CSV table of C-alpha atoms in Angstrom, one decimal:
chain,number,residue,atom,x,y,z
A,28,UNK,CA,164.0,115.7,25.4
A,29,UNK,CA,160.6,114.9,24.0
A,30,UNK,CA,161.1,117.8,21.5
A,31,UNK,CA,164.4,116.3,20.2
A,32,UNK,CA,163.0,112.8,20.1
A,33,UNK,CA,160.1,114.0,17.9
A,34,UNK,CA,162.5,115.9,15.6
A,35,UNK,CA,164.8,112.9,15.3
A,36,UNK,CA,161.9,110.6,14.4
A,37,UNK,CA,160.7,113.2,11.8
A,38,UNK,CA,164.1,113.4,10.2
A,39,UNK,CA,164.5,109.6,10.1
A,40,UNK,CA,161.3,109.4,8.2
A,41,UNK,CA,162.4,112.1,5.8
A,42,UNK,CA,165.7,110.3,5.3
A,43,UNK,CA,163.9,107.0,4.6
A,44,UNK,CA,161.7,108.8,2.1
A,45,UNK,CA,164.6,110.3,0.3
A,46,UNK,CA,166.3,106.9,0.1
A,47,UNK,CA,163.2,105.2,-1.2
A,48,UNK,CA,162.5,107.9,-3.8
A,49,UNK,CA,166.1,107.6,-5.0
A,50,UNK,CA,165.6,103.9,-5.4
A,51,UNK,CA,162.3,104.1,-7.3
A,52,UNK,CA,163.0,106.9,-9.7
A,53,UNK,CA,165.4,105.1,-12.1
A,54,UNK,CA,163.2,102.0,-12.0
A,55,UNK,CA,160.0,103.9,-12.9
A,56,UNK,CA,161.7,105.9,-15.7
A,57,UNK,CA,161.7,104.6,-19.3
A,58,UNK,CA,165.1,103.1,-20.2
A,59,UNK,CA,168.0,102.5,-17.8
A,60,UNK,CA,171.6,103.5,-17.3
A,61,UNK,CA,172.8,100.5,-19.3
A,62,UNK,CA,171.0,101.8,-22.4
A,63,UNK,CA,172.8,105.2,-22.1
A,64,UNK,CA,176.1,103.5,-21.5
A,65,UNK,CA,175.9,101.2,-24.5
A,66,UNK,CA,175.0,104.1,-26.8
A,67,UNK,CA,178.5,105.5,-26.1
A,68,UNK,CA,180.3,102.2,-26.8
A,69,UNK,CA,181.2,101.4,-30.4
A,70,UNK,CA,180.0,98.1,-31.5
A,71,UNK,CA,177.6,95.8,-29.8
A,72,UNK,CA,177.9,93.9,-26.5
A,73,UNK,CA,176.9,90.3,-26.1
A,74,UNK,CA,174.0,89.4,-23.9
A,75,UNK,CA,176.2,88.2,-21.0
A,76,UNK,CA,178.0,91.6,-20.9
A,77,UNK,CA,174.7,93.5,-20.9
A,78,UNK,CA,173.4,91.3,-18.1
A,79,UNK,CA,176.6,91.9,-16.1
A,80,UNK,CA,176.2,95.7,-16.6
A,81,UNK,CA,172.6,95.6,-15.4
A,82,UNK,CA,173.6,93.7,-12.3
A,83,UNK,CA,176.4,96.2,-11.7
A,84,UNK,CA,173.8,99.0,-11.7
A,85,UNK,CA,171.4,96.9,-9.6
A,86,UNK,CA,168.9,96.5,-12.4
A,87,UNK,CA,167.9,92.8,-12.4
A,88,UNK,CA,164.7,90.9,-13.0
A,89,UNK,CA,164.4,89.9,-9.3
A,90,UNK,CA,161.6,91.0,-7.1
A,91,UNK,CA,161.4,94.8,-6.4
A,92,UNK,CA,161.6,94.2,-2.7
A,93,UNK,CA,164.7,92.1,-3.0
A,94,UNK,CA,166.3,94.9,-5.2
A,95,UNK,CA,165.3,97.4,-2.5
A,96,UNK,CA,167.0,95.2,0.1
A,97,UNK,CA,170.2,95.0,-1.9
A,98,UNK,CA,170.1,98.7,-2.5
A,99,UNK,CA,169.9,99.4,1.2
A,100,UNK,CA,172.8,97.0,1.9
A,101,UNK,CA,174.8,98.8,-0.8
A,102,UNK,CA,174.1,102.2,0.8
A,103,UNK,CA,175.3,101.0,4.2
A,104,UNK,CA,178.5,100.0,2.5
A,105,UNK,CA,178.9,103.4,1.0
A,106,UNK,CA,178.2,102.1,-2.5
A,107,UNK,CA,176.3,104.7,-4.6
A,108,UNK,CA,176.7,102.8,-7.9
A,109,UNK,CA,178.8,103.4,-11.0
A,110,UNK,CA,179.0,106.6,-13.0
A,111,UNK,CA,178.0,106.6,-16.6
A,112,UNK,CA,180.1,109.6,-17.7
A,113,UNK,CA,183.2,108.3,-15.9
A,114,UNK,CA,182.5,104.6,-16.2
A,115,UNK,CA,183.6,102.5,-14.3
A,116,UNK,CA,184.5,105.0,-11.6
A,117,UNK,CA,182.2,104.6,-8.5
A,118,UNK,CA,179.9,107.5,-7.8
A,119,UNK,CA,181.1,107.6,-4.2
A,120,UNK,CA,184.6,108.3,-5.3
A,121,UNK,CA,183.5,111.2,-7.6
A,122,UNK,CA,181.4,112.7,-4.8
A,123,UNK,CA,184.2,112.1,-2.2
A,124,UNK,CA,186.8,113.8,-4.4
A,125,UNK,CA,184.5,116.9,-5.0
A,126,UNK,CA,183.3,117.2,-1.4
A,127,UNK,CA,186.4,118.7,0.2
A,128,UNK,CA,186.6,121.4,-2.4
A,129,UNK,CA,183.0,122.5,-1.9
A,130,UNK,CA,183.1,122.2,1.9
A,131,UNK,CA,186.4,124.2,2.0
A,132,UNK,CA,185.1,127.0,-0.2
A,133,UNK,CA,181.3,127.2,0.2
A,134,UNK,CA,181.4,126.1,3.9
A,135,UNK,CA,184.0,128.6,4.9
A,136,UNK,CA,182.5,131.5,3.1
A,137,UNK,CA,179.0,130.6,4.4
A,138,UNK,CA,180.3,130.7,8.0
A,139,UNK,CA,182.2,134.0,7.4
A,140,UNK,CA,179.2,135.6,5.8
A,141,UNK,CA,176.9,134.6,8.6
A,142,UNK,CA,179.3,135.8,11.4
A,143,UNK,CA,180.0,139.1,9.6
A,144,UNK,CA,176.4,139.7,8.7
A,145,UNK,CA,175.0,138.8,12.1
A,146,UNK,CA,177.5,141.1,14.0
A,147,UNK,CA,176.9,144.0,11.6
A,148,UNK,CA,173.1,143.5,11.8
A,149,UNK,CA,173.1,143.7,15.6
A,150,UNK,CA,175.3,146.9,15.4
A,151,UNK,CA,173.1,148.6,12.8
A,152,UNK,CA,170.0,147.7,14.9
A,153,UNK,CA,171.6,149.2,18.1
A,154,UNK,CA,172.6,152.4,16.3
A,155,UNK,CA,169.3,152.7,14.3
A,156,UNK,CA,168.4,156.3,13.5
A,157,UNK,CA,172.0,157.3,13.1
A,158,UNK,CA,174.2,157.7,10.0
A,159,UNK,CA,174.5,153.9,9.8
A,160,UNK,CA,170.9,153.9,8.2
A,161,UNK,CA,172.5,155.2,5.1
A,162,UNK,CA,174.2,151.8,4.6
A,163,UNK,CA,170.8,150.1,4.1
A,164,UNK,CA,170.4,151.0,0.4
A,165,UNK,CA,173.9,149.6,-0.3
A,166,UNK,CA,173.1,146.4,1.6
A,167,UNK,CA,169.8,146.1,-0.3
A,168,UNK,CA,171.6,146.4,-3.6
A,169,UNK,CA,174.2,143.8,-2.6
A,170,UNK,CA,171.5,141.4,-1.4
A,171,UNK,CA,169.7,141.7,-4.8
A,172,UNK,CA,172.7,140.9,-6.9
A,173,UNK,CA,172.7,137.3,-8.2
A,174,UNK,CA,175.8,135.2,-7.4
A,175,UNK,CA,176.5,134.4,-11.1
A,176,UNK,CA,176.2,138.1,-12.2
A,177,UNK,CA,178.6,139.3,-9.5
A,178,UNK,CA,180.9,136.5,-10.3
A,179,UNK,CA,181.0,137.4,-14.0
A,180,UNK,CA,181.7,141.1,-13.1
A,181,UNK,CA,184.5,140.2,-10.7
A,182,UNK,CA,186.1,137.8,-13.2
A,183,UNK,CA,186.0,140.5,-15.9
A,184,UNK,CA,187.5,143.2,-13.6
A,185,UNK,CA,189.9,141.4,-11.3
A,186,UNK,CA,190.7,138.3,-13.3
A,187,UNK,CA,190.8,139.4,-17.0
A,188,UNK,CA,191.4,143.1,-16.9
A,189,UNK,CA,193.7,143.5,-13.8
A,190,UNK,CA,194.9,139.9,-13.7
A,191,UNK,CA,195.1,139.8,-9.9
A,192,UNK,CA,193.4,136.5,-9.5
A,193,UNK,CA,193.1,133.2,-11.4
A,194,UNK,CA,189.7,132.7,-13.0
A,195,UNK,CA,189.4,128.9,-13.5
A,196,UNK,CA,190.4,125.7,-11.6
A,197,UNK,CA,191.1,124.8,-8.0
A,198,UNK,CA,194.9,125.0,-8.1
A,199,UNK,CA,197.9,125.3,-10.5
A,200,UNK,CA,198.0,122.1,-12.6
A,201,UNK,CA,201.8,122.3,-12.6
A,202,UNK,CA,201.9,121.7,-8.9
A,203,UNK,CA,201.6,118.1,-7.5
A,204,UNK,CA,198.7,117.9,-5.0
A,205,UNK,CA,199.8,117.2,-1.5
A,206,UNK,CA,200.1,118.7,2.0
A,207,UNK,CA,202.8,121.1,1.0
A,208,UNK,CA,203.0,124.9,1.4
A,209,UNK,CA,203.2,125.4,-2.3
A,210,UNK,CA,200.0,123.4,-3.0
A,211,UNK,CA,198.1,124.9,-0.1
A,212,UNK,CA,199.1,128.4,-1.2
A,213,UNK,CA,197.9,127.7,-4.8
A,214,UNK,CA,194.6,126.4,-3.5
A,215,UNK,CA,194.0,129.5,-1.4
A,216,UNK,CA,195.0,131.8,-4.3
A,217,UNK,CA,192.6,130.1,-6.8
A,218,UNK,CA,189.8,130.1,-4.2
A,219,UNK,CA,190.2,133.8,-3.4
A,220,UNK,CA,188.0,135.3,-6.1
A,221,UNK,CA,185.2,132.7,-5.7
A,222,UNK,CA,185.3,133.2,-2.0
A,223,UNK,CA,185.1,137.0,-2.3
A,224,UNK,CA,182.1,136.6,-4.7
A,225,UNK,CA,180.2,134.4,-2.3
A,226,UNK,CA,180.8,136.6,0.7
A,227,UNK,CA,179.9,139.8,-1.1
A,228,UNK,CA,176.7,138.3,-2.5
A,229,UNK,CA,175.5,136.7,0.7
A,230,UNK,CA,176.5,138.7,3.8
A,231,UNK,CA,174.1,141.5,3.1
A,232,UNK,CA,171.1,139.2,3.4
A,233,UNK,CA,172.3,138.2,6.9
A,234,UNK,CA,172.8,141.8,7.9
A,235,UNK,CA,169.3,142.8,6.7
A,236,UNK,CA,167.6,139.9,8.4
A,237,UNK,CA,169.4,140.3,11.7
A,238,UNK,CA,168.9,144.0,11.8
A,239,UNK,CA,165.2,143.9,11.1
A,240,UNK,CA,164.6,141.1,13.7
A,241,UNK,CA,166.7,142.8,16.3
A,242,UNK,CA,164.9,146.1,15.9
A,243,UNK,CA,161.6,144.2,16.4
A,244,UNK,CA,163.0,142.5,19.6
A,245,UNK,CA,164.2,145.9,20.9
A,246,UNK,CA,160.6,147.1,21.0
A,247,UNK,CA,159.5,144.2,23.3
A,248,UNK,CA,158.5,144.8,26.9
A,249,UNK,CA,161.2,142.6,28.5
A,250,UNK,CA,163.9,144.6,26.7
A,251,UNK,CA,162.4,147.9,27.9
A,252,UNK,CA,162.3,146.4,31.4
A,253,UNK,CA,165.9,145.4,31.2
A,254,UNK,CA,166.9,148.9,30.2
A,255,UNK,CA,164.8,150.4,32.9
A,256,UNK,CA,166.7,148.3,35.5
A,257,UNK,CA,169.9,149.9,34.4
A,258,UNK,CA,171.5,146.8,33.0
A,259,UNK,CA,174.6,147.5,30.9
A,260,UNK,CA,173.9,148.2,27.3
A,261,UNK,CA,176.1,145.3,26.1
A,262,UNK,CA,174.1,142.9,28.3
A,263,UNK,CA,170.8,144.2,27.0
A,264,UNK,CA,171.9,144.0,23.4
A,265,UNK,CA,173.6,140.6,23.5
A,266,UNK,CA,171.8,138.8,26.3
A,267,UNK,CA,168.2,140.0,25.6
A,268,UNK,CA,167.9,141.3,22.1
A,269,UNK,CA,170.5,139.5,20.0
A,270,UNK,CA,169.9,136.1,21.6
A,271,UNK,CA,166.3,136.1,20.7
A,272,UNK,CA,166.7,137.8,17.4
A,273,UNK,CA,169.2,135.2,16.2
A,274,UNK,CA,166.7,132.3,16.4
A,275,UNK,CA,165.3,132.8,12.8
A,276,UNK,CA,168.8,133.2,11.5
A,277,UNK,CA,169.9,129.9,13.1
A,278,UNK,CA,167.3,128.1,10.9
A,279,UNK,CA,168.4,129.9,7.8
A,280,UNK,CA,172.1,129.3,8.6
A,281,UNK,CA,171.3,125.5,9.1
A,282,UNK,CA,169.7,125.5,5.7
A,283,UNK,CA,172.7,127.3,4.2
A,284,UNK,CA,175.0,124.7,5.7
A,285,UNK,CA,172.9,121.9,4.3
A,286,UNK,CA,173.1,123.6,0.9
A,287,UNK,CA,176.9,123.7,1.2
A,288,UNK,CA,177.1,120.1,0.1
A,289,UNK,CA,175.2,121.0,-3.0
A,290,UNK,CA,177.6,123.8,-3.6
A,291,UNK,CA,176.9,127.1,-5.2
A,292,UNK,CA,176.6,125.5,-8.6
A,293,UNK,CA,176.6,128.6,-10.8
A,294,UNK,CA,179.6,130.1,-9.0
A,295,UNK,CA,181.6,126.8,-9.3
A,296,UNK,CA,180.7,126.5,-13.0
A,297,UNK,CA,181.8,130.1,-13.7
A,298,UNK,CA,185.1,129.5,-12.0
A,299,UNK,CA,185.4,125.8,-13.2
A,300,UNK,CA,185.9,125.1,-9.5
A,301,UNK,CA,186.2,121.3,-8.9
A,302,UNK,CA,183.4,121.1,-6.3
A,303,UNK,CA,180.1,119.2,-6.0
A,304,UNK,CA,178.2,121.9,-7.9
A,305,UNK,CA,180.5,121.6,-10.9
A,306,UNK,CA,180.4,117.8,-10.7
A,307,UNK,CA,176.6,118.0,-10.7
A,308,UNK,CA,176.6,120.3,-13.7
A,309,UNK,CA,178.9,117.9,-15.5
A,310,UNK,CA,176.6,115.0,-14.6
A,311,UNK,CA,173.6,116.8,-16.1
A,312,UNK,CA,175.5,117.5,-19.3
A,313,UNK,CA,176.5,113.8,-19.6
A,314,UNK,CA,173.1,112.5,-18.6
A,315,UNK,CA,174.9,110.7,-15.8
A,316,UNK,CA,171.8,109.6,-13.8
A,317,UNK,CA,173.6,107.4,-11.3
A,318,UNK,CA,175.9,110.4,-10.4
A,319,UNK,CA,172.9,112.8,-10.2
A,320,UNK,CA,171.1,110.3,-7.9
A,321,UNK,CA,174.1,109.9,-5.7
A,322,UNK,CA,174.5,113.6,-5.3
A,323,UNK,CA,170.8,114.1,-4.7
A,324,UNK,CA,171.0,111.6,-1.8
A,325,UNK,CA,174.1,113.2,-0.3
A,326,UNK,CA,172.7,116.7,-0.6
A,327,UNK,CA,169.4,115.5,1.0
A,328,UNK,CA,171.2,113.9,3.9
A,329,UNK,CA,173.3,117.1,4.4
A,330,UNK,CA,170.1,119.2,4.6
A,331,UNK,CA,168.6,116.8,7.1
A,332,UNK,CA,171.7,116.7,9.3
A,333,UNK,CA,171.9,120.5,9.2
A,334,UNK,CA,168.3,121.0,10.2
A,335,UNK,CA,168.7,118.5,13.0
A,336,UNK,CA,171.7,120.4,14.3
A,337,UNK,CA,169.7,123.6,14.2
A,338,UNK,CA,167.0,122.0,16.3
A,339,UNK,CA,169.6,121.0,18.8
A,340,UNK,CA,171.0,124.5,19.0
A,341,UNK,CA,167.4,125.8,19.4
A,342,UNK,CA,167.1,123.7,22.6
A,343,UNK,CA,170.0,125.7,24.1
A,344,UNK,CA,168.9,129.1,22.7
A,345,UNK,CA,165.2,129.0,23.4
A,346,UNK,CA,164.1,127.8,26.8
A,347,UNK,CA,160.5,127.2,25.6
A,348,UNK,CA,161.6,124.1,23.6
A,349,UNK,CA,162.8,122.6,26.9
A,350,UNK,CA,159.4,122.9,28.6
A,351,UNK,CA,157.6,119.6,28.8
A,352,UNK,CA,154.1,119.7,27.4
A,353,UNK,CA,151.3,118.5,29.7
């Protein structure tokens, strides 16, 4: 319990730091969002309109502490400000619209890659020294391929040349979005090629990491003792070796889940997939600082929550974390 309390306190401090940094950055930078917005508006605005815009973006002449208080209250209400590129659309709405696409695609493929990679890694470690070792060069090659390069190759071969998959968008624009079989089928069809890209480019890393760690654990004395006692091979492999070997992978998996909210930006950009990564890319192109700030905050919170979840899982997987320190 003391272990979890210390971790929660640490992550609360990190969350407060991220919020404070997100508040200070636009106020320390030269210029402000209103200047960028007025540059895109033809004609001039009267002083009253400019003042109203500054108040809408939280940029007033009041004390900085009072601005910070108002900023915190706005965050608790879910108000992340107004976008510049999509003015006057709230940042929270843009992030909320993009989030399901990224979680559905990147989240699902991350879990699939982790499960497939972990199981294959354990199997390759158990059968080390056999013909399965010939798969290692192939896995090393797949692990070294960048997402965007593999995505471009798959688009060229299966999208452009063979025409088996769609290469842009999240669904058929001719279909009205809704919980219908036609729309869901279109979403799955458009997501197929990006999903294949992400799984192929990421599962090999999980395989290599899990195999190497399991091989190391198999050389430990307690595993040798378990084998000498005549315990079933499956119990030795899963209960002794794999359970301990998976601990480093849990941390990496938690970081990967946290990165899901950020999306695999290059992959989403290549496929024009309407997720958080593509929205962030658009925000950078449009110099949409409020939108970039809102996404930075959401991504930071996602990483913090994912790491906290990993620490909770650690408590159940590693008995040493449950031992009270004197």
